[in-house]
């Protein structure tokens, strides 16, 4: 049941295409996911699972799948091999065009689909700040960043105004996937249609302008910003773009596009890509850099790393109580920031020993661990439920994998692999 006022506006907006638009609501919606190249650079998962269908044409690693496949219940999902993401929602991060080594802000980031897509493009190089204003949604964002094995991201929980004051002209690229009236999701979420009102459209448009204003000040000269919504309302889309260009003559519009559900295999979406005049090369960002601690000052971590890992780590070591994190080398000072996740959580420093984190397991590749144990899909299903299993080998920490993808840690002793999959994630 679509709101009558909404339908009248769409008929005026679409003209002769209106009937085709209406017909799309009676069609099944398309299901899609995006392969995480941080975990599967060669997309070999396509040979290991049978639910990959046609490619999403505008998104690298995007594929459609049949609803009955249930990839969200597959062990590969828990291993962060892919992210279930609506196809049209993949377009804004593609338009952003993140490059390895850049400093990027995803200003309205939960639940994390676009953030993890940007992280994929960064390839572990540079800095990604993912911000979400709502604490509970920020927690979900942090969990998804962890699941996808992202090590160079900060997950923050702040008002855009606070960040704008803290990070003037600090970012190479900014994504503003603004909270909106959600009209493009009516087919996906019927409740959204029941909550729609013209007044809410007006309120959303005003809030979006405020967010865009703050984002403009955080973008470097010569940088790029993508503004996106999942709504059809011109007030939240083209009218906001026109307002922004009028208020900010230092910005130019590179492209804008709408994804219509009657024209593409996806839901409704809008995006606009701006560039900021000037050149910031040689200019340093105006914020303090996190100093942290030196690796040699954490002997428990060094002992663990030398015995169990076969890779080096670049970054700054930071302790939060007994929790050890590794943040990117250009990480801003964390003082005064509400950070739910600061780079890569390495683990817990306990008395005379180090216990690795689940985040570290998901970050590692099997060849980077001294000891690893590969499970079949059936065995992995039992592992994520918390079951122990018999195994042979040298006692100690093992990277538990499922068909070549890291899934968690286990600790072998007396022929039994103790399960260290987090209790809160067990199914």
PDB file of C-alpha atoms in Angstrom, residues 10 18 37 60 71 81-82 137 194 215-216 245-246 259 277 286 289 305 323 325 348 370 382 390 400 404:
ATOM      1  CA  UNK A  10       5.795  10.018  -8.792  1.00  0.00           C
ATOM      2  CA  UNK A  18       4.910   5.808 -14.329  1.00  0.00           C
ATOM      3  CA  UNK A  37      38.607  -8.868  -1.977  1.00  0.00           C
ATOM      4  CA  UNK A  60      33.302  -4.827  -8.846  1.00  0.00           C
ATOM      5  CA  UNK A  71      24.152 -17.038   1.763  1.00  0.00           C
ATOM      6  CA  UNK A  81      34.181 -13.548   2.386  1.00  0.00           C
ATOM      7  CA  UNK A  82      31.254 -11.448   1.154  1.00  0.00           C
ATOM      8  CA  UNK A 137      23.917   1.369  14.809  1.00  0.00           C
ATOM      9  CA  UNK A 194       3.622   3.125   6.139  1.00  0.00           C
ATOM     10  CA  UNK A 215      31.189  17.448   4.931  1.00  0.00           C
ATOM     11  CA  UNK A 216      32.220  20.301   2.623  1.00  0.00           C
ATOM     12  CA  UNK A 245      26.373  24.185  -5.609  1.00  0.00           C
ATOM     13  CA  UNK A 246      24.861  27.607  -5.014  1.00  0.00           C
ATOM     14  CA  UNK A 259      18.827   4.177 -10.300  1.00  0.00           C
ATOM     15  CA  UNK A 277      38.524  23.282  -6.445  1.00  0.00           C
ATOM     16  CA  UNK A 286      45.216  19.879  10.691  1.00  0.00           C
ATOM     17  CA  UNK A 289      48.651  12.276  15.034  1.00  0.00           C
ATOM     18  CA  UNK A 305      53.782 -12.891  17.166  1.00  0.00           C
ATOM     19  CA  UNK A 323      43.313  -4.343  24.903  1.00  0.00           C
ATOM     20  CA  UNK A 325      45.166  -2.208  18.930  1.00  0.00           C
ATOM     21  CA  UNK A 348      44.209  -8.948  25.179  1.00  0.00           C
ATOM     22  CA  UNK A 370      52.363 -20.647  11.739  1.00  0.00           C
ATOM     23  CA  UNK A 382      29.701 -26.837  14.101  1.00  0.00           C
ATOM     24  CA  UNK A 390      39.732 -33.514  17.948  1.00  0.00           C
ATOM     25  CA  UNK A 400      40.781 -21.934  12.127  1.00  0.00           C
ATOM     26  CA  UNK A 404      40.907 -21.538   2.889  1.00  0.00           C
TER      27      UNK A 404
END
